[in-house]
Amino acid sequence: MAHHFADSIPAHLLMWQRVREYAVPPSMIATARRAVGDWAGACAAARVDVDLDLRAVRDRHGTDLTTHLRADLRRLAPDLLRWHLPRIAPDGWLRPGLTISLARYRGSGGTPLQLVVRTPPAWADAGQRISLALFEEPGNGARGHLSHPHPHPHPHPHPHPDRRFRLDLHRHLWDSERSGELARRCGAGMAPSMALPDRSHAPARPGLPDRPAVHDPSWASASWAAEAELLLWAEGRPRGAFTVRLGARSRAVLELVAPDDSHAPTVRPLREALPPQEVAALPVLPEAAARVLPDLELLRAGLIATDRLHPLVAAALAASGSLAASGSVTASGPGPAAGPAARPGDPHRVECQGEVHRIALRDGALTAIDHDLAQLRREELLVALGGPALPCLRAIDEAHRNPEALPAVRERLGHGDVAGALAVVEGLLGHDAVLRDGPLREELESAAARRVDHGLFRSGLLDAHPRAGAVGGGDGGGAASDVRHAEAGHRPRIDRRTPPAIRSKRNSRARPRTGQTC
């Protein structure tokens, strides 16, 4: 068995390992509902909110478009879509504030429409819920907008589909009937490490680095020519230039060329320099085409077992023979270690009073079973008066406040798997356990408070971070949120959800200590 050291594994693979373990639990994979055409039930199981009304779509855009839309919804695998959505480091949560195109339609009167999936902003991403909607593309000088069945829809920071994260050219990442194309489109049979095109002789471009990193195995550069051909064809360009985003300030400008239509096109660096404005207007190769499928990287590194893959992903890779070719491990090999599930009745052993005592679940609560009830009551009274506690009672108290499975509970709560997190807690402490003050209770209370913020965002009551003072609708929702947090004694920590203005004030050494403000 190959041994893996944490310092030798890329950080993004460790992130994807956690994502594959916790982000799409088995309870979200509603294969039976998809099989009978219950797309709405499958969306509910995968925590996907449907922000479209087929009757309203039919009345506004006609029967033909509604027929195509309904067919796509029946083919939609929302759990597979969640599996492949873009994520951010280090937690592996969904990239916030995105609108991603899934399919394009032509409505009545030639109005272009897109079926899109949206992720909430970072401050309202509790539960990691996503939503489906229709986006009407701009026409006749009008700005594009989201079609919503409700008269007061919740605002979205970026309603326009993102060019970098588009899935309308990659239906195999969400369409259950085309998921078999995954192995061919992701380049599973190609070499695991490919080099990016060399730009050492390309002219310098303003604002761009001289050369990108050329030996990064996470780039699927071997399939860029085929993917760029699909991209340019969708944009109405048979050949031409396109860009690949390599980093926050790094972009490769490439060109798809071929001697004639009978030859396969190839990719080469653009020979002439373009102004930054023209570079920004070029088509962008989608992230799903630019990078290697994370599942393939995990399989090649031996960081995931085949039975931990999504069923449709595993079936597509197995049908092409990619699982054996990638050197993947089986279920008995080194998969992601989530820890064994706690079984009710499994005793914990503690050295107490010169003996080894057992702690196990009795009548729905964690109990020191080698002590009688009278002795336990006397010891609990002694602890209440400030006396020392028995080792058994200390172990029970520590299990309630800071259990060994707290990292797993925290990961599940972060990815929105509240039911899975509570199942772990009940398996450890029992269904009648009363949580005591400590990290475990703080995590559960924080997850509940953040779900309230998400509900306010969905209802349209808030369109910005509740601490930013921007209240959508002017009904004091932000002040109510502040009061609720103040009553709970909760001081929000500085993280990526905190607005920049508040973060700068909290981190400033010169911030005033009195009630006066500047």
Short mmCIF file of C-alpha atoms in Angstrom, two decimals:
data_model
loop_
_atom_site.label_atom_id
_atom_site.label_comp_id
_atom_site.label_asym_id
_atom_site.label_seq_id
_atom_site.Cartn_x
_atom_site.Cartn_y
_atom_site.Cartn_z
CA MET A 1 0.00 0.00 0.00
CA ALA A 2 1.39 3.34 -1.00
CA HIS A 3 1.92 5.83 1.80
CA HIS A 4 0.98 9.45 1.23
CA PHE A 5 2.48 12.30 3.16
CA ALA A 6 0.51 15.50 3.69
CA ASP A 7 3.39 17.72 2.57
CA SER A 8 3.70 15.84 -0.74
CA ILE A 9 0.01 16.07 -1.69
CA PRO A 10 -1.10 19.27 -3.42
CA ALA A 11 -3.41 21.39 -1.32
CA HIS A 12 -6.14 21.45 -3.97
CA LEU A 13 -6.27 17.63 -3.95
CA LEU A 14 -6.71 17.58 -0.17
CA MET A 15 -9.55 20.06 -0.61
CA TRP A 16 -11.22 17.95 -3.29
CA GLN A 17 -10.81 14.87 -1.11
CA ARG A 18 -12.86 16.54 1.62
CA VAL A 19 -15.37 17.78 -0.94
CA ARG A 20 -15.93 14.30 -2.32
CA GLU A 21 -16.36 12.95 1.20
CA TYR A 22 -18.85 15.49 2.55
CA ALA A 23 -20.32 17.77 -0.15
CA VAL A 24 -22.66 15.24 -1.83
CA PRO A 25 -23.78 12.69 0.78
CA PRO A 26 -25.73 9.59 -0.31
CA SER A 27 -28.98 11.16 0.89
CA MET A 28 -28.74 13.70 -1.95
CA ILE A 29 -28.34 11.13 -4.74
CA ALA A 30 -31.98 10.54 -5.70
CA THR A 31 -31.52 7.98 -8.46
CA ALA A 32 -34.98 6.47 -8.01
CA ARG A 33 -36.71 9.84 -8.33
CA ARG A 34 -34.79 10.66 -11.49
CA ALA A 35 -35.69 7.30 -12.98
CA VAL A 36 -39.43 8.03 -12.71
CA GLY A 37 -39.09 11.61 -13.98
CA ASP A 38 -39.57 13.30 -10.60
CA TRP A 39 -37.09 16.08 -11.29
CA ALA A 40 -38.63 18.33 -8.64
CA GLY A 41 -38.18 15.65 -5.97
CA ALA A 42 -34.60 15.07 -7.09
CA CYS A 43 -33.93 18.82 -6.81
CA ALA A 44 -35.42 18.88 -3.31
CA ALA A 45 -33.20 15.98 -2.23
CA ALA A 46 -30.11 17.73 -3.64
CA ARG A 47 -31.02 21.05 -1.94
CA VAL A 48 -31.77 22.82 -5.21
CA ASP A 49 -34.43 25.56 -5.13
CA VAL A 50 -36.49 25.85 -8.31
CA ASP A 51 -37.07 29.53 -9.17
CA LEU A 52 -39.07 28.95 -12.34
CA ASP A 53 -42.71 28.20 -13.16
CA LEU A 54 -43.33 26.11 -16.25
CA ARG A 55 -46.83 27.52 -16.69
CA ALA A 56 -45.53 31.08 -16.61
CA VAL A 57 -42.76 30.10 -19.05
CA ARG A 58 -45.34 28.61 -21.43
CA ASP A 59 -47.51 31.71 -21.29
CA ARG A 60 -44.56 34.03 -21.87
CA HIS A 61 -42.36 32.10 -24.29
CA GLY A 62 -44.54 29.49 -25.95
CA THR A 63 -45.10 25.75 -25.89
CA ASP A 64 -42.04 24.71 -27.90
CA LEU A 65 -39.57 26.27 -25.50
CA THR A 66 -41.45 24.85 -22.51
CA THR A 67 -41.27 21.37 -24.06
CA HIS A 68 -37.50 21.60 -24.48
CA LEU A 69 -37.11 23.03 -20.98
CA ARG A 70 -39.20 20.28 -19.41
CA ALA A 71 -37.17 17.64 -21.25
CA ASP A 72 -33.92 19.12 -19.90
CA LEU A 73 -35.33 19.26 -16.38
CA ARG A 74 -36.23 15.57 -16.57
CA ARG A 75 -32.69 14.78 -17.70
CA LEU A 76 -31.18 16.99 -15.03
CA ALA A 77 -29.25 15.15 -12.29
CA PRO A 78 -29.05 17.84 -9.58
CA ASP A 79 -26.74 15.74 -7.43
CA LEU A 80 -24.36 15.29 -10.39
CA LEU A 81 -24.55 19.04 -11.04
CA ARG A 82 -23.63 19.77 -7.42
CA TRP A 83 -20.80 17.25 -7.69
CA HIS A 84 -19.21 19.19 -10.57
CA LEU A 85 -19.92 22.80 -9.53
CA PRO A 86 -16.85 25.02 -9.03
CA ARG A 87 -15.57 25.36 -5.48
CA ILE A 88 -13.15 27.57 -3.59
CA ALA A 89 -10.27 26.85 -1.24
CA PRO A 90 -9.63 26.08 1.51
CA ASP A 91 -13.01 24.73 2.66
CA GLY A 92 -14.19 23.45 -0.71
CA TRP A 93 -17.51 25.29 -0.51
CA LEU A 94 -19.40 26.32 -3.62
CA ARG A 95 -17.99 29.36 -5.35
CA PRO A 96 -20.36 32.11 -4.17
CA GLY A 97 -22.33 34.57 -6.25
CA LEU A 98 -22.18 32.66 -9.55
CA THR A 99 -24.72 32.31 -12.34
CA ILE A 100 -23.83 29.32 -14.52
CA SER A 101 -25.49 28.56 -17.84
CA LEU A 102 -26.76 25.00 -18.33
CA ALA A 103 -28.69 25.22 -21.61
CA ARG A 104 -29.72 27.81 -24.19
CA TYR A 105 -33.12 28.23 -25.84
CA ARG A 106 -34.82 30.48 -28.35
CA GLY A 107 -38.12 31.87 -27.07
CA SER A 108 -41.05 33.40 -28.87
CA GLY A 109 -40.06 36.46 -30.83
CA GLY A 110 -36.44 35.27 -30.98
CA THR A 111 -35.70 36.12 -27.33
CA PRO A 112 -32.63 34.10 -26.22
CA LEU A 113 -33.05 32.35 -22.88
CA GLN A 114 -30.77 30.26 -20.72
CA LEU A 115 -31.43 27.72 -18.01
CA VAL A 116 -29.03 28.77 -15.26
CA VAL A 117 -27.99 27.59 -11.82
CA ARG A 118 -27.10 30.17 -9.20
CA THR A 119 -25.08 30.06 -6.01
CA PRO A 120 -25.88 32.56 -3.22
CA PRO A 121 -23.42 35.22 -2.07
CA ALA A 122 -20.86 34.23 0.54
CA TRP A 123 -22.73 35.83 3.45
CA ALA A 124 -25.87 33.79 2.67
CA ASP A 125 -24.37 30.45 1.62
CA ALA A 126 -25.48 28.52 4.72
CA GLY A 127 -26.70 25.09 3.68
CA GLN A 128 -24.84 25.38 0.36
CA ARG A 129 -28.17 25.54 -1.44
CA ILE A 130 -28.33 26.40 -5.14
CA SER A 131 -31.22 27.49 -7.34
CA LEU A 132 -32.47 27.00 -10.90
CA ALA A 133 -33.85 29.90 -12.93
CA LEU A 134 -34.33 31.21 -16.46
CA PHE A 135 -32.17 34.07 -17.69
CA GLU A 136 -33.43 36.25 -20.51
CA GLU A 137 -30.47 37.43 -22.53
CA PRO A 138 -30.30 41.15 -23.40
CA GLY A 139 -31.85 42.19 -26.64
CA ASN A 140 -32.62 45.47 -28.40
CA GLY A 141 -30.34 47.32 -26.01
CA ALA A 142 -32.05 46.00 -22.87
CA ARG A 143 -30.14 44.48 -20.01
CA GLY A 144 -30.49 40.77 -19.30
CA HIS A 145 -32.50 39.71 -16.28
CA LEU A 146 -33.66 36.62 -14.43
CA SER A 147 -37.19 35.40 -14.99
CA HIS A 148 -38.71 34.77 -11.57
CA PRO A 149 -42.21 33.48 -10.73
CA HIS A 150 -42.51 35.65 -7.62
CA PRO A 151 -43.36 39.37 -7.75
CA HIS A 152 -40.53 40.23 -5.31
CA PRO A 153 -37.59 37.96 -6.17
CA HIS A 154 -34.51 37.85 -4.01
CA PRO A 155 -31.61 39.87 -5.45
CA HIS A 156 -28.50 38.23 -6.79
CA PRO A 157 -25.09 39.92 -6.94
CA HIS A 158 -24.21 38.54 -10.39
CA PRO A 159 -27.34 37.55 -12.34
CA HIS A 160 -25.55 37.43 -15.71
CA PRO A 161 -24.09 34.00 -16.63
CA ASP A 162 -20.35 33.80 -16.07
CA ARG A 163 -18.26 33.12 -19.19
CA ARG A 164 -15.59 31.23 -17.28
CA PHE A 165 -17.98 28.85 -15.51
CA ARG A 166 -20.42 27.75 -18.19
CA LEU A 167 -21.82 24.23 -18.50
CA ASP A 168 -23.99 24.57 -21.60
CA LEU A 169 -21.05 23.13 -23.56
CA HIS A 170 -20.54 20.38 -20.97
CA ARG A 171 -23.91 18.70 -20.58
CA HIS A 172 -22.21 15.52 -19.43
CA LEU A 173 -21.60 17.27 -16.09
CA TRP A 174 -25.33 17.58 -15.31
CA ASP A 175 -27.33 15.62 -17.91
CA SER A 176 -27.94 12.06 -16.73
CA GLU A 177 -28.45 10.81 -20.30
CA ARG A 178 -25.09 12.20 -21.47
CA SER A 179 -23.00 11.45 -18.40
CA GLY A 180 -21.36 8.60 -20.32
CA GLU A 181 -19.43 11.21 -22.32
CA LEU A 182 -17.47 12.15 -19.21
CA ALA A 183 -14.45 9.92 -19.84
CA ARG A 184 -14.01 11.15 -23.42
CA ARG A 185 -14.51 14.82 -22.62
CA CYS A 186 -12.30 14.89 -19.54
CA GLY A 187 -9.39 13.15 -21.30
CA ALA A 188 -9.31 10.13 -19.03
CA GLY A 189 -7.24 8.12 -21.50
CA MET A 190 -4.59 10.81 -21.91
CA ALA A 191 -1.36 11.17 -20.03
CA PRO A 192 -1.88 12.41 -16.46
CA SER A 193 0.60 15.29 -16.86
CA MET A 194 0.66 17.54 -19.88
CA ALA A 195 2.57 20.75 -20.53
CA LEU A 196 0.96 24.05 -21.37
CA PRO A 197 1.84 25.73 -24.66
CA ASP A 198 5.20 27.46 -24.47
CA ARG A 199 4.89 31.24 -24.70
CA SER A 200 8.59 32.01 -24.34
CA HIS A 201 8.73 33.42 -27.89
CA ALA A 202 5.39 35.20 -27.77
CA PRO A 203 5.47 38.99 -27.55
CA ALA A 204 4.98 40.57 -24.16
CA ARG A 205 1.43 41.55 -23.27
CA PRO A 206 0.58 44.46 -21.00
CA GLY A 207 -0.56 43.38 -17.57
CA LEU A 208 0.24 39.69 -18.15
CA PRO A 209 3.20 37.64 -16.91
CA ASP A 210 5.85 36.54 -19.38
CA ARG A 211 5.13 32.83 -19.01
CA PRO A 212 2.73 30.69 -17.01
CA ALA A 213 3.71 27.55 -15.16
CA VAL A 214 4.10 24.92 -17.89
CA HIS A 215 4.28 21.67 -15.94
CA ASP A 216 1.13 21.72 -13.83
CA PRO A 217 -0.67 18.35 -14.12
CA SER A 218 -4.00 19.92 -13.20
CA TRP A 219 -4.27 21.59 -16.64
CA ALA A 220 -5.95 19.51 -19.36
CA SER A 221 -3.93 21.16 -22.13
CA ALA A 222 -4.03 18.03 -24.31
CA SER A 223 -7.77 18.53 -24.91
CA TRP A 224 -7.74 22.30 -25.30
CA ALA A 225 -7.87 22.14 -29.11
CA ALA A 226 -11.02 19.99 -29.17
CA GLU A 227 -12.69 22.03 -26.44
CA ALA A 228 -11.73 25.32 -28.07
CA GLU A 229 -13.29 24.13 -31.34
CA LEU A 230 -16.60 23.54 -29.53
CA LEU A 231 -16.33 26.92 -27.81
CA LEU A 232 -15.63 28.88 -30.99
CA TRP A 233 -18.33 27.00 -32.89
CA ALA A 234 -20.85 27.99 -30.19
CA GLU A 235 -19.68 31.60 -30.53
CA GLY A 236 -20.12 31.50 -34.33
CA ARG A 237 -16.37 31.49 -35.06
CA PRO A 238 -14.93 28.56 -37.04
CA ARG A 239 -11.37 29.44 -36.01
CA GLY A 240 -9.66 32.19 -34.12
CA ALA A 241 -8.20 33.31 -30.83
CA PHE A 242 -9.39 32.52 -27.32
CA THR A 243 -8.06 32.86 -23.78
CA VAL A 244 -7.39 30.52 -20.88
CA ARG A 245 -7.38 31.96 -17.39
CA LEU A 246 -4.31 30.56 -15.64
CA GLY A 247 -4.53 32.63 -12.48
CA ALA A 248 -5.79 35.82 -10.91
CA ARG A 249 -3.45 37.91 -13.10
CA SER A 250 -2.36 35.38 -15.67
CA ARG A 251 -4.11 34.68 -18.95
CA ALA A 252 -2.88 32.71 -21.95
CA VAL A 253 -3.96 34.03 -25.36
CA LEU A 254 -4.06 31.12 -27.80
CA GLU A 255 -5.19 30.53 -31.36
CA LEU A 256 -7.03 27.58 -32.90
CA VAL A 257 -5.57 26.84 -36.33
CA ALA A 258 -5.78 24.09 -38.95
CA PRO A 259 -4.51 23.84 -42.56
CA ASP A 260 -8.02 23.01 -43.77
CA ASP A 261 -11.25 21.40 -42.62
CA SER A 262 -9.89 17.88 -43.17
CA HIS A 263 -7.18 18.30 -40.55
CA ALA A 264 -7.63 18.31 -36.79
CA PRO A 265 -7.14 21.79 -35.37
CA THR A 266 -4.28 22.57 -33.06
CA VAL A 267 -3.60 25.26 -30.49
CA ARG A 268 -0.68 27.63 -30.59
CA PRO A 269 0.17 30.94 -28.86
CA LEU A 270 -1.13 33.97 -30.66
CA ARG A 271 1.67 35.47 -32.72
CA GLU A 272 0.65 39.13 -32.64
CA ALA A 273 0.04 41.08 -29.45
CA LEU A 274 -3.48 42.34 -28.82
CA PRO A 275 -4.58 45.32 -26.73
CA PRO A 276 -5.99 44.40 -23.31
CA GLN A 277 -9.49 45.44 -24.40
CA GLU A 278 -9.46 42.98 -27.29
CA VAL A 279 -8.03 40.24 -25.10
CA ALA A 280 -10.86 40.73 -22.59
CA ALA A 281 -13.44 40.42 -25.38
CA LEU A 282 -12.10 37.06 -26.66
CA PRO A 283 -13.98 33.82 -25.80
CA VAL A 284 -12.83 32.24 -22.54
CA LEU A 285 -12.22 28.49 -22.36
CA PRO A 286 -14.55 27.23 -19.59
CA GLU A 287 -12.93 26.03 -16.40
CA ALA A 288 -14.48 22.58 -16.89
CA ALA A 289 -12.50 22.26 -20.15
CA ALA A 290 -9.30 23.94 -19.01
CA ARG A 291 -8.59 21.70 -15.99
CA VAL A 292 -8.36 17.97 -15.41
CA LEU A 293 -11.38 16.40 -13.74
CA PRO A 294 -10.67 16.43 -9.97
CA ASP A 295 -11.90 12.83 -9.69
CA LEU A 296 -9.19 11.70 -12.09
CA GLU A 297 -6.52 13.50 -10.09
CA LEU A 298 -7.78 11.92 -6.88
CA LEU A 299 -7.84 8.46 -8.46
CA ARG A 300 -4.33 8.82 -9.87
CA ALA A 301 -3.03 9.97 -6.47
CA GLY A 302 -4.81 7.15 -4.65
CA LEU A 303 -6.78 9.58 -2.48
CA ILE A 304 -10.26 8.25 -3.18
CA ALA A 305 -11.86 4.85 -3.52
CA THR A 306 -14.03 4.04 -6.51
CA ASP A 307 -17.06 3.45 -4.32
CA ARG A 308 -16.80 7.04 -3.04
CA LEU A 309 -17.35 8.46 -6.54
CA HIS A 310 -20.74 9.61 -7.74
CA PRO A 311 -22.52 6.61 -9.32
CA LEU A 312 -22.79 8.28 -12.73
CA VAL A 313 -19.14 9.35 -12.64
CA ALA A 314 -17.97 5.89 -11.60
CA ALA A 315 -20.09 4.25 -14.31
CA ALA A 316 -18.73 6.56 -17.02
CA LEU A 317 -15.11 6.03 -16.02
CA ALA A 318 -15.56 2.27 -15.60
CA ALA A 319 -17.21 1.91 -19.02
CA SER A 320 -14.19 3.50 -20.67
CA GLY A 321 -11.67 1.49 -18.64
CA SER A 322 -10.31 4.68 -17.09
CA LEU A 323 -10.49 3.38 -13.53
CA ALA A 324 -7.99 0.62 -14.24
CA ALA A 325 -5.84 2.86 -16.43
CA SER A 326 -5.58 5.53 -13.74
CA GLY A 327 -4.35 3.06 -11.15
CA SER A 328 -7.28 3.77 -8.87
CA VAL A 329 -7.75 1.92 -5.64
CA THR A 330 -10.67 -0.22 -4.74
CA ALA A 331 -12.92 0.10 -1.77
CA SER A 332 -10.40 -1.76 0.36
CA GLY A 333 -7.57 0.57 -0.66
CA PRO A 334 -6.57 3.91 0.80
CA GLY A 335 -9.71 6.01 0.43
CA PRO A 336 -10.56 9.23 2.21
CA ALA A 337 -10.50 8.67 5.93
CA ALA A 338 -13.65 10.05 7.46
CA GLY A 339 -13.37 7.93 10.57
CA PRO A 340 -15.55 4.98 11.53
CA ALA A 341 -19.17 5.76 12.27
CA ALA A 342 -19.97 5.61 15.95
CA ARG A 343 -22.23 2.67 16.75
CA PRO A 344 -24.70 3.01 19.61
CA GLY A 345 -23.58 0.89 22.54
CA ASP A 346 -19.86 0.93 21.73
CA PRO A 347 -18.18 1.56 25.09
CA HIS A 348 -15.44 4.11 25.70
CA ARG A 349 -12.92 2.91 28.27
CA VAL A 350 -11.60 5.30 30.91
CA GLU A 351 -9.21 4.75 33.79
CA CYS A 352 -11.19 5.74 36.87
CA GLN A 353 -10.52 4.99 40.57
CA GLY A 354 -7.76 2.53 39.71
CA GLU A 355 -9.96 0.54 37.33
CA VAL A 356 -10.98 0.63 33.68
CA HIS A 357 -14.57 1.82 33.46
CA ARG A 358 -16.91 1.87 30.49
CA ILE A 359 -18.89 4.77 29.05
CA ALA A 360 -21.73 3.85 26.68
CA LEU A 361 -25.16 4.91 25.49
CA ARG A 362 -27.96 4.04 27.88
CA ASP A 363 -31.56 5.24 27.43
CA GLY A 364 -30.53 7.72 24.78
CA ALA A 365 -27.67 9.38 26.66
CA LEU A 366 -23.95 8.83 27.28
CA THR A 367 -23.58 7.24 30.73
CA ALA A 368 -20.86 5.90 33.01
CA ILE A 369 -22.32 2.42 33.30
CA ASP A 370 -19.86 1.18 35.95
CA HIS A 371 -21.14 3.71 38.51
CA ASP A 372 -24.54 3.47 40.17
CA LEU A 373 -26.99 6.35 39.92
CA ALA A 374 -26.63 7.39 43.54
CA GLN A 375 -22.88 7.74 43.22
CA LEU A 376 -23.22 9.69 39.98
CA ARG A 377 -25.67 12.12 41.60
CA ARG A 378 -23.31 12.69 44.54
CA GLU A 379 -20.40 13.30 42.18
CA GLU A 380 -22.42 15.70 40.02
CA LEU A 381 -23.41 17.65 43.15
CA LEU A 382 -19.77 17.76 44.21
CA VAL A 383 -18.80 19.15 40.80
CA ALA A 384 -21.55 21.78 41.03
CA LEU A 385 -20.06 22.91 44.34
CA GLY A 386 -16.61 23.27 42.77
CA GLY A 387 -15.11 19.89 43.61
CA PRO A 388 -13.11 17.62 41.28
CA ALA A 389 -14.99 15.37 38.88
CA LEU A 390 -14.51 11.68 38.36
CA PRO A 391 -12.54 10.73 35.23
CA CYS A 392 -15.69 9.14 33.81
CA LEU A 393 -17.67 12.36 34.26
CA ARG A 394 -14.80 14.40 32.80
CA ALA A 395 -14.76 12.12 29.74
CA ILE A 396 -18.53 12.52 29.28
CA ASP A 397 -18.28 16.29 29.64
CA GLU A 398 -15.45 16.45 27.10
CA ALA A 399 -17.45 14.31 24.67
CA HIS A 400 -20.35 16.78 24.91
CA ARG A 401 -18.19 19.87 24.51
CA ASN A 402 -15.43 18.81 22.13
CA PRO A 403 -15.94 15.29 20.73
CA GLU A 404 -13.38 13.51 18.56
CA ALA A 405 -15.80 13.66 15.62
CA LEU A 406 -16.07 17.48 15.79
CA PRO A 407 -14.06 17.97 12.53
CA ALA A 408 -16.44 15.63 10.70
CA VAL A 409 -19.46 17.43 12.18
CA ARG A 410 -17.98 20.79 11.19
CA GLU A 411 -17.37 19.62 7.61
CA ARG A 412 -20.91 18.31 7.26
CA LEU A 413 -22.41 21.51 8.63
CA GLY A 414 -20.25 23.62 6.33
CA HIS A 415 -21.46 21.69 3.28
CA GLY A 416 -25.09 21.86 4.44
CA ASP A 417 -25.51 18.23 5.49
CA VAL A 418 -27.31 19.06 8.74
CA ALA A 419 -29.02 15.66 8.92
CA GLY A 420 -25.68 13.88 8.58
CA ALA A 421 -24.09 16.08 11.25
CA LEU A 422 -26.93 15.44 13.70
CA ALA A 423 -26.73 11.72 12.98
CA VAL A 424 -23.04 11.77 13.95
CA VAL A 425 -23.83 13.70 17.14
CA GLU A 426 -26.65 11.34 18.10
CA GLY A 427 -24.45 8.34 17.41
CA LEU A 428 -21.83 9.74 19.79
CA LEU A 429 -23.95 11.25 22.54
CA GLY A 430 -27.40 9.72 22.12
CA HIS A 431 -30.67 11.24 20.95
CA ASP A 432 -31.56 12.54 24.45
CA ALA A 433 -28.24 14.29 25.05
CA VAL A 434 -28.29 17.91 26.18
CA LEU A 435 -25.38 19.78 24.61
CA ARG A 436 -23.18 21.76 26.96
CA ASP A 437 -21.32 24.96 26.23
CA GLY A 438 -18.34 24.30 24.00
CA PRO A 439 -17.15 24.06 20.38
CA LEU A 440 -19.80 21.51 19.37
CA ARG A 441 -22.70 23.64 20.55
CA GLU A 442 -21.15 26.76 19.04
CA GLU A 443 -20.88 25.07 15.66
CA LEU A 444 -24.53 23.99 15.72
CA GLU A 445 -25.75 27.41 16.84
CA SER A 446 -23.64 29.18 14.22
CA ALA A 447 -25.02 26.93 11.47
CA ALA A 448 -28.58 27.67 12.61
CA ALA A 449 -27.95 31.45 12.67
CA ARG A 450 -26.46 31.38 9.19
CA ARG A 451 -29.47 29.46 7.87
CA VAL A 452 -31.61 32.36 9.06
CA ASP A 453 -29.47 34.73 7.00
CA HIS A 454 -29.94 32.49 3.98
CA GLY A 455 -33.69 32.55 4.50
CA LEU A 456 -33.65 36.35 4.63
CA PHE A 457 -31.70 36.40 1.37
CA ARG A 458 -34.12 33.99 -0.32
CA SER A 459 -37.12 36.01 0.81
CA GLY A 460 -35.63 39.21 -0.60
CA LEU A 461 -35.45 40.94 2.78
CA LEU A 462 -31.67 41.36 2.61
CA ASP A 463 -29.52 41.98 -0.45
CA ALA A 464 -26.21 42.44 1.38
CA HIS A 465 -24.33 41.21 4.43
CA PRO A 466 -26.51 41.90 7.51
CA ARG A 467 -23.56 43.64 9.17
CA ALA A 468 -23.09 46.03 6.27
CA GLY A 469 -26.22 48.04 7.11
CA ALA A 470 -27.64 47.65 3.58
CA VAL A 471 -31.18 46.40 4.04
CA GLY A 472 -33.15 45.33 1.02
CA GLY A 473 -36.64 46.74 1.29
CA GLY A 474 -35.82 49.12 4.15
CA ASP A 475 -37.77 47.16 6.76
CA GLY A 476 -35.01 46.94 9.32
CA GLY A 477 -34.03 43.35 8.61
CA GLY A 478 -30.36 44.14 9.22
CA ALA A 479 -31.08 45.71 12.62
CA ALA A 480 -33.18 42.71 13.58
CA SER A 481 -30.30 40.43 12.65
CA ASP A 482 -27.92 42.52 14.77
CA VAL A 483 -30.29 42.35 17.76
CA ARG A 484 -30.64 38.60 17.37
CA HIS A 485 -26.87 38.11 17.37
CA ALA A 486 -26.44 40.53 20.31
CA GLU A 487 -29.05 38.72 22.41
CA ALA A 488 -27.29 35.43 21.75
CA GLY A 489 -23.98 36.95 22.90
CA HIS A 490 -22.53 36.19 19.49
CA ARG A 491 -19.63 38.29 18.22
CA PRO A 492 -19.16 37.57 14.50
CA ARG A 493 -15.65 36.58 13.60
CA ILE A 494 -13.75 38.15 10.76
CA ASP A 495 -13.89 35.85 7.73
CA ARG A 496 -14.41 36.02 3.99
CA ARG A 497 -18.12 36.83 4.46
CA THR A 498 -17.40 40.03 6.37
CA PRO A 499 -17.68 43.16 4.19
CA PRO A 500 -14.33 44.88 3.48
CA ALA A 501 -15.36 48.07 5.29
CA ILE A 502 -16.15 46.19 8.50
CA ARG A 503 -13.01 44.04 8.16
CA SER A 504 -10.79 47.12 7.87
CA LYS A 505 -12.38 48.71 10.94
CA ARG A 506 -12.06 45.59 13.06
CA ASN A 507 -8.44 45.03 12.01
CA SER A 508 -7.37 48.67 12.40
CA ARG A 509 -5.06 49.43 15.32
CA ALA A 510 -6.30 53.02 15.49
CA ARG A 511 -10.03 52.28 15.74
CA PRO A 512 -11.73 54.38 18.45
CA ARG A 513 -12.35 52.85 21.85
CA THR A 514 -15.21 55.22 22.75
CA GLY A 515 -18.69 55.68 21.40
CA GLN A 516 -17.57 58.51 19.15
CA THR A 517 -17.15 57.76 15.46
CA CYS A 518 -15.56 59.75 12.70
#
